[in-house]
Coordinates of C-alpha atoms and ligand atoms in Angstrom, one line a residue:
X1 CA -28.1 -10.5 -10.5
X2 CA -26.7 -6.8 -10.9
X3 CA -26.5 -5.4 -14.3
X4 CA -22.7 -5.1 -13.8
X5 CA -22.2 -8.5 -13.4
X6 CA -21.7 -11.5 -15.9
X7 CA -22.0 -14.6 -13.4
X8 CA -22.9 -15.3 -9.7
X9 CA -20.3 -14.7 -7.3
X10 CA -20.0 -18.5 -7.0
X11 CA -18.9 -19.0 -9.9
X12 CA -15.5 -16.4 -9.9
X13 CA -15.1 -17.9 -6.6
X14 CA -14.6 -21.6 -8.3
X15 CA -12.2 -20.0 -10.5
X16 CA -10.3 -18.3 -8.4
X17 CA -10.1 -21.9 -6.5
X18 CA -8.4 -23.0 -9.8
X19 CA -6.5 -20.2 -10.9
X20 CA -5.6 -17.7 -8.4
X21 CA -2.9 -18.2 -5.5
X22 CA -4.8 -18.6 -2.3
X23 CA -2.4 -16.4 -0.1
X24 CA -5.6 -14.0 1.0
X25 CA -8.5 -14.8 3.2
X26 CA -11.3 -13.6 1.2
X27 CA -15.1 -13.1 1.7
X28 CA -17.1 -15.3 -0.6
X29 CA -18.7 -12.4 -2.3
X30 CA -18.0 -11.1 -6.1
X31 CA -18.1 -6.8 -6.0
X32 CA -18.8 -5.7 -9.3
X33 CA -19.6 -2.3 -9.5
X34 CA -19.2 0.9 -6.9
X35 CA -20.4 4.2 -6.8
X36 CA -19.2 6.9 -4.0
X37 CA -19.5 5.3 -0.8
X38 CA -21.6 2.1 -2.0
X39 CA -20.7 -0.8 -4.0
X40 CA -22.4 -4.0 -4.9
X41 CA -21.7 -7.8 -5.5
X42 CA -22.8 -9.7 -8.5
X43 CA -26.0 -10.6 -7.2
X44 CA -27.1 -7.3 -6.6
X45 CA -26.5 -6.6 -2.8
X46 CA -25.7 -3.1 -1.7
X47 CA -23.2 -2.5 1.4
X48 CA -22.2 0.8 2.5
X49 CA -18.2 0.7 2.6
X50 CA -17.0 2.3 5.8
X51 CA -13.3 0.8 4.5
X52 CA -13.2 1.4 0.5
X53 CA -10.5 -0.1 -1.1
X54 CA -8.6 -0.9 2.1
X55 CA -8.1 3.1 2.4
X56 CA -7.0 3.3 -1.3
X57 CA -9.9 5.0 -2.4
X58 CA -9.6 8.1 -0.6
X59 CA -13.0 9.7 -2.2
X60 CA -14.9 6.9 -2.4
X61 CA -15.5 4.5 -5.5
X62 CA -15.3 5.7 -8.8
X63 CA -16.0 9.0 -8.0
X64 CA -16.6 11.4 -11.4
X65 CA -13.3 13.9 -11.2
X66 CA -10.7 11.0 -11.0
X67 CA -13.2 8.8 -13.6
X68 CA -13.1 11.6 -16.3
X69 CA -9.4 12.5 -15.0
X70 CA -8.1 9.1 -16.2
X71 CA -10.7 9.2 -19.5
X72 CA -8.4 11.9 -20.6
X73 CA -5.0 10.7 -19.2
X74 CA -5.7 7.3 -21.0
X75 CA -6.4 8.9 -24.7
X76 CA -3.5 10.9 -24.2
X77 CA -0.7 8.4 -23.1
X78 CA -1.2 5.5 -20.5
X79 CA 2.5 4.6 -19.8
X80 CA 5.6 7.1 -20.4
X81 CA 9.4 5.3 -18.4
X82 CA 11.6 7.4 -16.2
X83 CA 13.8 8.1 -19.2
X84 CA 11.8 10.9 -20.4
X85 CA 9.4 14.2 -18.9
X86 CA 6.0 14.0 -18.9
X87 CA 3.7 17.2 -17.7
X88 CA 1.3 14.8 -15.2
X89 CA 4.4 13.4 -13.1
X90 CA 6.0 17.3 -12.7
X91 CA 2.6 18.8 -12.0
X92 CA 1.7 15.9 -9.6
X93 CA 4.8 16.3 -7.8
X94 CA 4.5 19.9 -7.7
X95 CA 1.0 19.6 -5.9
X96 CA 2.6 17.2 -3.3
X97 CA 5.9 19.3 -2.4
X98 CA 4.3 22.7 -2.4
X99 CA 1.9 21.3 0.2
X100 CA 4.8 19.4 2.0
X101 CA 8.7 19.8 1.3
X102 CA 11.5 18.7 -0.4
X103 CA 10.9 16.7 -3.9
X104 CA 9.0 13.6 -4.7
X105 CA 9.9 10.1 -6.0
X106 CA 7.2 8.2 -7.5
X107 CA 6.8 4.3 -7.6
X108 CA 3.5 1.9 -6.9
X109 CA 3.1 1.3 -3.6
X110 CA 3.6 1.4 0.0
X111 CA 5.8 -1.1 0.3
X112 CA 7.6 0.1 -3.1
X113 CA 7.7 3.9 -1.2
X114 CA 9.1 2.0 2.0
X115 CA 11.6 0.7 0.2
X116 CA 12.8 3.3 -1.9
X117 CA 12.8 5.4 1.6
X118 CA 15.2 3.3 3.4
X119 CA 17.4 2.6 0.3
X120 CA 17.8 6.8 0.8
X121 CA 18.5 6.4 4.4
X122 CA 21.0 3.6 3.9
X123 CA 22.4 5.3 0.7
X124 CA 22.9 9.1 2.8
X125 CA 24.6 7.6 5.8
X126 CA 26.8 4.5 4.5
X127 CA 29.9 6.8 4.3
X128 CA 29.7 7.6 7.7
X129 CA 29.1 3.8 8.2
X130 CA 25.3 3.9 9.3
X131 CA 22.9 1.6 7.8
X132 CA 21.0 0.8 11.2
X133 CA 17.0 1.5 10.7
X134 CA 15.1 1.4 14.0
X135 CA 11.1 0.6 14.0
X136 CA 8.4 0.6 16.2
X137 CA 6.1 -3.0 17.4
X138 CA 2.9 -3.0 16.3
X139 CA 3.9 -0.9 12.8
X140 CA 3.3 -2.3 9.9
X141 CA 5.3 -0.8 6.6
X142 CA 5.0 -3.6 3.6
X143 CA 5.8 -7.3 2.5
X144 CA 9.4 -6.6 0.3
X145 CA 11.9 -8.5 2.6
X146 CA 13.1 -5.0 3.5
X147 CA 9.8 -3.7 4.5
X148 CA 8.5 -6.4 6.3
X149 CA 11.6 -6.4 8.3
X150 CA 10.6 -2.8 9.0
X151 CA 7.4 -4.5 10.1
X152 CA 8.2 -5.8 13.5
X153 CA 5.4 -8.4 14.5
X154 CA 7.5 -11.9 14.1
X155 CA 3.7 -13.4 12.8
X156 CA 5.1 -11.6 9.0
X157 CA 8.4 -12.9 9.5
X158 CA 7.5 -16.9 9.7
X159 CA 9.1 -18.7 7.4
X160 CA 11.2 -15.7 5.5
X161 CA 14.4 -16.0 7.1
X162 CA 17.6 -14.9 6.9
X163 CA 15.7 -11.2 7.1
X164 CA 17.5 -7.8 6.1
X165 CA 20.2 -7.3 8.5
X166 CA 20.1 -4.1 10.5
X167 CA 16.8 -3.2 11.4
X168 CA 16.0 -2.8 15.6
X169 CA 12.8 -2.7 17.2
X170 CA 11.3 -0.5 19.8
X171 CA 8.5 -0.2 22.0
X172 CA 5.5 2.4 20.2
X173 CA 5.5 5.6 22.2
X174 CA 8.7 4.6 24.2
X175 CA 11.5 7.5 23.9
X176 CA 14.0 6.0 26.6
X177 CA 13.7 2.4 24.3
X178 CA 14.9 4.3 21.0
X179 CA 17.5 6.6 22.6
X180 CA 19.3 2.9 24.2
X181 CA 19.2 1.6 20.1
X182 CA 20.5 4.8 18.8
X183 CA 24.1 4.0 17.9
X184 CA 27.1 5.7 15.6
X185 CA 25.4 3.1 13.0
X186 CA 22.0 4.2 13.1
X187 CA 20.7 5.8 9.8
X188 CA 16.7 6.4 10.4
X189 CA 14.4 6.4 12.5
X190 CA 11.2 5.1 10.6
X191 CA 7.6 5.0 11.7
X192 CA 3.7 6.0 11.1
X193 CA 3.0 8.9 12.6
X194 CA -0.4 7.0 13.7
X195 CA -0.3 3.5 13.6
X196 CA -2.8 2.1 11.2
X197 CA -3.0 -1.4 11.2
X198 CA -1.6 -1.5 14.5
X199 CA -4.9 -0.3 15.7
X200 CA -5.0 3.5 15.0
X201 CA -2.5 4.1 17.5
X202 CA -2.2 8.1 18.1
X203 CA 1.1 9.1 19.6
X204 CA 1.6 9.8 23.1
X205 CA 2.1 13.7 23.6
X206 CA 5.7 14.5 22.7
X207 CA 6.3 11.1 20.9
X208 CA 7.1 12.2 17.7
X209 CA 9.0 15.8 18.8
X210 CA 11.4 13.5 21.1
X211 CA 11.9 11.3 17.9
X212 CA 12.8 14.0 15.7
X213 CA 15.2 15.7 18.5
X214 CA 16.5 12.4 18.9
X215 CA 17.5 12.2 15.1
X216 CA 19.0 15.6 14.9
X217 CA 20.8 15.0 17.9
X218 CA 22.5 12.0 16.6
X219 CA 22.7 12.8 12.9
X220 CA 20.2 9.9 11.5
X221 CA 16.7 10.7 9.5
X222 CA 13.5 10.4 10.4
X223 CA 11.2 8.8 8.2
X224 CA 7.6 9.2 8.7
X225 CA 5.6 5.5 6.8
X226 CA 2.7 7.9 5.6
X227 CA 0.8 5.1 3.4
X228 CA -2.0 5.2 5.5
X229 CA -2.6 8.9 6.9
X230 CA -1.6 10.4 3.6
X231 CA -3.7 13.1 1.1
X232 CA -6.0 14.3 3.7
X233 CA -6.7 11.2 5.7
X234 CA -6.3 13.1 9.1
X235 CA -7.9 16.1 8.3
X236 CA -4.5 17.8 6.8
X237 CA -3.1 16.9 4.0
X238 CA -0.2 14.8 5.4
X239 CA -0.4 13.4 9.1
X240 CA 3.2 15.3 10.1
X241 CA 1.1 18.1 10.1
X242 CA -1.2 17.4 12.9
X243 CA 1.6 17.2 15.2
X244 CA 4.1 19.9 14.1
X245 CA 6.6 17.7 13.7
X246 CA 8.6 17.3 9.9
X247 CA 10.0 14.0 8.9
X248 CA 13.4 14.1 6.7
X249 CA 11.4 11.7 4.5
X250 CA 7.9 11.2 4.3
X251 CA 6.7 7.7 2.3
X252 CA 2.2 7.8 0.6
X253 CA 0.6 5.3 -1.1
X254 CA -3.0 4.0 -0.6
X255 CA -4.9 7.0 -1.3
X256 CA -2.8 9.1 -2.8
X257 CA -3.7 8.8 -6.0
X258 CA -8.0 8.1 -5.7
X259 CA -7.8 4.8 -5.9
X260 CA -4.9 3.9 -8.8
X261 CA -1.5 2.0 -7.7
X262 CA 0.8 4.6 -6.8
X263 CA 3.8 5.3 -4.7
X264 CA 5.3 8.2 -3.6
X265 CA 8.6 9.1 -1.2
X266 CA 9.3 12.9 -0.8
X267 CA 12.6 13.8 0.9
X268 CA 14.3 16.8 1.6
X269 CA 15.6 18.9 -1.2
X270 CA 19.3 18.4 0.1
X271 CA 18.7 14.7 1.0
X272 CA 16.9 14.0 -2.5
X273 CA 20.7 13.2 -4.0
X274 CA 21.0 10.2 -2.5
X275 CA 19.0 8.3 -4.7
X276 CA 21.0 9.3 -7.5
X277 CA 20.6 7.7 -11.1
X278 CA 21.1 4.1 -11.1
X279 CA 20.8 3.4 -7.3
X280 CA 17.3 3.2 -7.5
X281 CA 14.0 3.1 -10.2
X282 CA 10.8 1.6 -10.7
X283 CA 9.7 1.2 -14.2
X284 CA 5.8 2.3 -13.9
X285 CA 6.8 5.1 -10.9
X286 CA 5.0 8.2 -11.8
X287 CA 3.1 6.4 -15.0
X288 CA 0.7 9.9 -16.7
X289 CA -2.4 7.5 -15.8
X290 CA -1.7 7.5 -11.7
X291 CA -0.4 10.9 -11.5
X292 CA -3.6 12.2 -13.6
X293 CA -5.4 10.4 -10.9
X294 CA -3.2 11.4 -7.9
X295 CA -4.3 15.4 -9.5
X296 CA -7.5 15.1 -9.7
X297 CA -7.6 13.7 -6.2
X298 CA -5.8 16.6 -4.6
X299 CA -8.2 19.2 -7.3
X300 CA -11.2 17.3 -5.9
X301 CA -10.6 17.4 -2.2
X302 CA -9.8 21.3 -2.4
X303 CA -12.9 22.1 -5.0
X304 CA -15.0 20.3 -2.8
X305 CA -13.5 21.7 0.6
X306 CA -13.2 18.0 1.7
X307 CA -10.5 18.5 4.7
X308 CA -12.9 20.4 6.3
X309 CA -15.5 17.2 5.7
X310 CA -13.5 15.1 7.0
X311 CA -13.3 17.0 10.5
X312 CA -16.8 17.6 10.4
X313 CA -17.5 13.5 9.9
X314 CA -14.9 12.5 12.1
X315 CA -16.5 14.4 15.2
X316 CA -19.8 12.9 14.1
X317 CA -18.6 9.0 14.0
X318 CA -16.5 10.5 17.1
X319 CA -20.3 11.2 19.0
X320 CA -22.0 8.0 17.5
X321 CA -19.0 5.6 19.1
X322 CA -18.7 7.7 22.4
X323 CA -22.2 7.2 23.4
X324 CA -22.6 4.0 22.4
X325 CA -19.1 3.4 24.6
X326 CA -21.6 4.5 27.7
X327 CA -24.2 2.1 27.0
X328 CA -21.8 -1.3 26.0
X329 CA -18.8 -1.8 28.8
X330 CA -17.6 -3.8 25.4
X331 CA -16.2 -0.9 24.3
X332 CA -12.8 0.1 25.8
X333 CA -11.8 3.0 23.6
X334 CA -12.6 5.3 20.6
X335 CA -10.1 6.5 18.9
X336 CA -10.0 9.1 15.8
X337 CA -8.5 11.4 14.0
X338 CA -10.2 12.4 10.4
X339 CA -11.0 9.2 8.8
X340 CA -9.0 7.0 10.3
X341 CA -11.0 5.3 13.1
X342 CA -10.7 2.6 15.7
X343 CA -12.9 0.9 18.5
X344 CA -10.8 -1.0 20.8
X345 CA -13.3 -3.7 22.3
X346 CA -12.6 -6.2 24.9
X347 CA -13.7 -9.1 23.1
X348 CA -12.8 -9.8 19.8
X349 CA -13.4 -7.9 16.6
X350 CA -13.8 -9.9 14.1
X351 CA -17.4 -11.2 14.1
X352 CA -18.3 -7.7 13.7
X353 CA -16.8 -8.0 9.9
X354 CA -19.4 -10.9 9.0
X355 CA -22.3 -8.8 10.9
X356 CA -21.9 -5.8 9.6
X357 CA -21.6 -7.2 6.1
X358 CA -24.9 -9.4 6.6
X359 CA -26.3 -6.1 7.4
X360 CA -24.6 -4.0 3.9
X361 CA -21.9 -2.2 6.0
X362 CA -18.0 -3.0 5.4
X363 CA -15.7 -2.3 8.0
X364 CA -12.2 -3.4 8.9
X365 CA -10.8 -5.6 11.8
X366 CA -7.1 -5.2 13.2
X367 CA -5.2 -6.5 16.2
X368 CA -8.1 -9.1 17.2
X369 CA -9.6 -6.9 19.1
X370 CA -10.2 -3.2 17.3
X371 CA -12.9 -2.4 14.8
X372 CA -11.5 -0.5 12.3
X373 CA -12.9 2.5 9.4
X374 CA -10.8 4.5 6.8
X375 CA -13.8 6.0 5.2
X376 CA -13.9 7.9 2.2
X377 CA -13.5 11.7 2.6
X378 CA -16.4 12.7 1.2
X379 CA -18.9 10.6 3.4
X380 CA -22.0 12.2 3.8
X381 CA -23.3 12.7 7.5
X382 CA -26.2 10.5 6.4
X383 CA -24.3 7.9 5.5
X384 CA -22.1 8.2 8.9
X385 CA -25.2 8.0 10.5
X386 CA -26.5 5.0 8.4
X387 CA -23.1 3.4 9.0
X388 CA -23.0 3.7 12.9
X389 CA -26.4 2.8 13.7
X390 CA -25.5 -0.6 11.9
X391 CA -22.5 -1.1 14.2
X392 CA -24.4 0.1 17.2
X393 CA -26.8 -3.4 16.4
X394 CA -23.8 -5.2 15.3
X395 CA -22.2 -4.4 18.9
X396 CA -25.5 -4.7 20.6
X397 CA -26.2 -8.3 19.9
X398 CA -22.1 -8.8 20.2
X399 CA -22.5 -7.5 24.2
X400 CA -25.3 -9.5 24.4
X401 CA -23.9 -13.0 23.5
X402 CA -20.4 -11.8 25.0
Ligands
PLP1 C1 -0.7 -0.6 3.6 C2 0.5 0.0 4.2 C3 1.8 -0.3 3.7 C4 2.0 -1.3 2.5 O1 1.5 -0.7 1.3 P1 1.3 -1.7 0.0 O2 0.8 -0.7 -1.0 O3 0.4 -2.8 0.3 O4 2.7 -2.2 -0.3 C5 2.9 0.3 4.2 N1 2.8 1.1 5.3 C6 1.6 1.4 5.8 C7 1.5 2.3 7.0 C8 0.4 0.8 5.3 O5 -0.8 1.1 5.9

């Protein structure tokens, strides 16, 4: 048994069987304790996590900055509301705008930020009557009934019906598709800038700079779902950035604050009126404990230079994938940027979860058929290496018995 743990992981499993809503698929395993890009279950196994936190924790688990960052935070004050100042939330906010635009609104997660962004949208353009938000198949933007509206795939709609009125889907990647849903009533245009659990979906050259013309040509905002390729993910701090293109409203979460629930939607300092007091609010948005965090995550990736890490790593699992792509036919596509990785097979992904995890490696599967990484910024290139040759047997004996 580890020393971190007080039973087997049996045993929480039989009490989460009694007490816990079963609405996730879990893995019969008990993690008790991590520590940078490792963690271990109760009975003492150690697995390399190639997907910490599910992309929340951007630098790995408990890593020392954010752990002493919080210490303080949490001696100081823990929870401060909305109806007064506090020095973390305006120095957070700073950190985020000066190395984006506009100003920030903080809340406690994606779907929270998704929310908040297309209560902006609706709330700039209902006196010119729009209210129409158009997505994109294969996004994915939260489970609130507005943001998994947003979310296009009818498998997250079963069952939740009547949905949000207003929201039109288009074809990823297709500009003609959006242009014929544009109307007079169209407020935003909202997507990921890559498409995360989609599959890591990078946008076709030109994709996102005929979005953005198409917004300023027809007076609606576009809103970039930035959950996922947020605080560095990509190798800049904000995904936008990779392409040139600026959203009128950019939505984080995951990451963004190391690991600790956050939210945050920054819009554009003449936009940011919208939301004005008493349309919207979120009682524990911008708590001192997550922006302390969210700080010490930004301090940590500059003090420790880790954008240019995550370049470095992300041409290294790049070269590990591609030549393995020559020797397994398996393998239809690698695609990367930073730490957000896919491998598109042709057979499905999902035993590669249970293999890799026999073997102490976690990784992600999305869309049946892609094997998926968000790995921590600060991965080492021993642990890439450590990582991918795991795979590389995992997908082995997968071609093998395919
Ligand atoms: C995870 C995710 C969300 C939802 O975030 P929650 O914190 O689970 O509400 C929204 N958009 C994108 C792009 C995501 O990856």
């Amino acid at each position: 048994m580890d020393p971190a743990a007080t039973r087997s992981s049996q045993d929480t499993v039989k009490q989460f069987e009694k007490y816990v809503i079963p609405n996730y698929t879990r893995y019969p395993i008990c993690l008790v304790r991590g520590e940078g890009q490792y963690v271990w279950d109760a009975e003492g196994k150690r697995y390399l996590d190639l997907f910490p936190g599910w992309g929340c924790n951007m630098l790995g688990h408990s890593p020392e900055p954010i752990v002493k960052a919080i210490q303080q935070q949490v001696e100081k004050l823990i929870h401060i509301p909305n109806t007064w100042y506090t020095e973390a939330q305006g120095d957070f906010a700073e950190m985020l705008c000066t190395r984006s635009f506009g100003k920030a609104f903080f809340c406690n997660s994606g779907a929270e930020a998704n929310e908040g962004a297309i209560k902006l949208a609706r709330l700039h353009g209902s006196p010119n009557g729009r209210y129409k938000i158009i997505t994109f198949e294969r996004g994915f933007h939260g489970r609130t009934l507005a943001t998994v509206t947003a979310t296009a795939q009818p498998k997250y709609h079963e069952g939740l019906g009547p949905l949000v009125a207003g929201f039109k889907y288009a074809p990823y990647g297709n500009l003609e598709a959006v242009a014929d849903l544009i109307d007079h009533e169209t407020a935003a245009i909202m997507l990921e800038p890559i498409q995360g659990e989609g599959g890591i979906n990078i946008p076709p050259q030109g994709f996102l700079e005929g979005l953005r013309k198409l917004c300023d040509d027809n007076g609606c905002l576009l809103i970039f779902d930035e959950v996922q390729t947020c605080m560095g993910r990509t190798g800049t701090w904000f995904g936008y950035q990779q392409f040139g293109v600026q959203p009128d409203v950019l939505t984080m979460a995951k990451g963004v604050a190391g690991g600790v629930a956050a939210g945050v939607v920054i819009a554009k300092t003449e936009l940011a009126p919208a939301l004005r007091p008493g349309m919207h609010a979120s009682t524990f948005g911008g708590n001192p404990l997550a922006m302390a965090a969210g700080i010490a995550t930004m301090k940590m990736i500059e003090d420790q230079n880790l954008l240019a890490n995550v370049e470095a790593m992300s041409a290294r699992f790049r070269r590990h994938f591609e030549s393995l792509q020559r020797e397994l036919p398996i393998i239809q596509e690698v695609r990367t940027k930073g730490m957000m990785i896919g491998v598109e097979l042709s057979i499905p992904s999902k035993p590669a979860v249970g293999k890799c995890m026999e073997r102490g490696v976690l990784v992600n599967s999305t869309q049946d058929s892609v094997l998926r990484l968000l790995p921590a910024l600060n991965i080492t290139e021993a642990e890439v290496d450590e990582g991918c040759s795991v795979i590389a047997e995992v997908l082995r004996e997968m071609a093998s018995e395919a």
